[in-house]
Short mmCIF file of C-alpha atoms in Angstrom, two decimals:
data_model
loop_
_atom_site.label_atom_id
_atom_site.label_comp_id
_atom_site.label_asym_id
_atom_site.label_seq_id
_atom_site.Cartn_x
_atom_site.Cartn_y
_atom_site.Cartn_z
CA UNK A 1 -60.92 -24.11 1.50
CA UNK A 2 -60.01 -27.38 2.33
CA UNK A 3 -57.07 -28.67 3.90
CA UNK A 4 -54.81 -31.36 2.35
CA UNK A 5 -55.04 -34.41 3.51
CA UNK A 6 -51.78 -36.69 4.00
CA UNK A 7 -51.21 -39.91 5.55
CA UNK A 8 -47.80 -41.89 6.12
CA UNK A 9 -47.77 -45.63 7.52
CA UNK A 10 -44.30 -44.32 8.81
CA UNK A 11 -42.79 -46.11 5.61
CA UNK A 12 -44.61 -44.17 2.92
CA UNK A 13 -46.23 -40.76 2.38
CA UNK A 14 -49.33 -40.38 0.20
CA UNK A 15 -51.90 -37.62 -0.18
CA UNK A 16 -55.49 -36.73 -2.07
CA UNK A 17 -54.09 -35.18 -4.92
CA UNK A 18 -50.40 -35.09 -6.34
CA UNK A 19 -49.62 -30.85 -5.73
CA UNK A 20 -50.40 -31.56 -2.33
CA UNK A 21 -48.48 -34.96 -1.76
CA UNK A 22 -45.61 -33.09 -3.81
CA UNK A 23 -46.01 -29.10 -1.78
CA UNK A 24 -46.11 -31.71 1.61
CA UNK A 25 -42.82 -33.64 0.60
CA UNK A 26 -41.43 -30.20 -0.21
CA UNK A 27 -42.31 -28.71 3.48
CA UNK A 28 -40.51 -31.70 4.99
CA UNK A 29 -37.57 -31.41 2.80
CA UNK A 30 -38.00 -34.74 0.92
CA UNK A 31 -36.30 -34.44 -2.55
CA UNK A 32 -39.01 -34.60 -6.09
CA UNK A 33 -36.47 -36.94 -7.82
CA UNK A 34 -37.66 -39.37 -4.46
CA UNK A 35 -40.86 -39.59 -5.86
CA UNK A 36 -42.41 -43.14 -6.73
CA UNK A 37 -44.56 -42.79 -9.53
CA UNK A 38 -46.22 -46.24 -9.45
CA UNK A 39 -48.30 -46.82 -11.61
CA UNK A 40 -50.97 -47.23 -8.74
CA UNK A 41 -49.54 -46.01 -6.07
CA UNK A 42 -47.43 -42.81 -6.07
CA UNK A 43 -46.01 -42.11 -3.39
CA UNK A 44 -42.84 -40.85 -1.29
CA UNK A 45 -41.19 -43.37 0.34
CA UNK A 46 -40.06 -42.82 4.36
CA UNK A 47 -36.60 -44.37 4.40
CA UNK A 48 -35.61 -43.39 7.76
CA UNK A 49 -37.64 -43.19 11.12
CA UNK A 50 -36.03 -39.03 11.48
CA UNK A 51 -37.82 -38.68 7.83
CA UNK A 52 -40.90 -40.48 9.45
CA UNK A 53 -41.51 -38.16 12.49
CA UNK A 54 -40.52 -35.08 10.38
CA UNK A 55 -43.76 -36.01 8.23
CA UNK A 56 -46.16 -36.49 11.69
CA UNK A 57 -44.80 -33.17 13.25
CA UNK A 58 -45.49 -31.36 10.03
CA UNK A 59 -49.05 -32.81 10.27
CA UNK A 60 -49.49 -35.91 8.46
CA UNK A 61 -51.88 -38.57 9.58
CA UNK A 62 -50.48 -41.88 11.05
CA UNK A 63 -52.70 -44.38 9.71
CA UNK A 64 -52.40 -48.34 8.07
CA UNK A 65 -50.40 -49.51 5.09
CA UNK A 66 -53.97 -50.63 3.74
CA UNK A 67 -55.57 -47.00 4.15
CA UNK A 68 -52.16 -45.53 2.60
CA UNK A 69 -52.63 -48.00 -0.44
CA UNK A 70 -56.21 -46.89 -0.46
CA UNK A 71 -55.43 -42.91 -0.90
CA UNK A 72 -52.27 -43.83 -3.70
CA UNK A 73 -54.28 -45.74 -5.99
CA UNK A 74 -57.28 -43.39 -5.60
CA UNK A 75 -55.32 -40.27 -6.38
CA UNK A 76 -54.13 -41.85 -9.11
CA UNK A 77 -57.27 -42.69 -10.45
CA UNK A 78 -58.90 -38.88 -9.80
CA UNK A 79 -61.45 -40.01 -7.12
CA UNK A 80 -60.73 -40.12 -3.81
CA UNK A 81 -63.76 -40.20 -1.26
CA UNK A 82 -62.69 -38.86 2.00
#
């Protein structure tokens, strides 16, 4: 099985597929109705530094704004390459 991959820039949240951006947001107690569904990049947004560090500690991956655009637009589109 593989394990979900998620990512933050420490401003927004963004995973491989949408269940596990959404089951992710859930586990860190981020609210569904918070979701931005862009229509290329869907994503949580990270409004506070607290909300942030929440997402790190739960196991997301602190990487660049560029590589968190990278994963939105490709789940979007079905075909993310890891």
């Amino acid at each position: 099985s593989r394990l979900p991959m998620i990512k933050t820039d420490g401003v927004h949240l963004v995973a491989d597929t949408l269940d596990e951006l959404h089951a992710f947001a859930r586990r860190i107690h981020l609210r569904r109705e918070w979701f931005q569904d862009h229509p290329k990049h869907p994503h949580y947004d990270l409004t506070t530094l607290r909300a942030a560090r929440r997402a790190v500690l739960a196991g997301a991956i602190y990487t660049t704004s560029r590589e968190c655009s990278r994963v939105s637009a490709a789940t979007r589109q079905g075909k993310l390459e890891l």
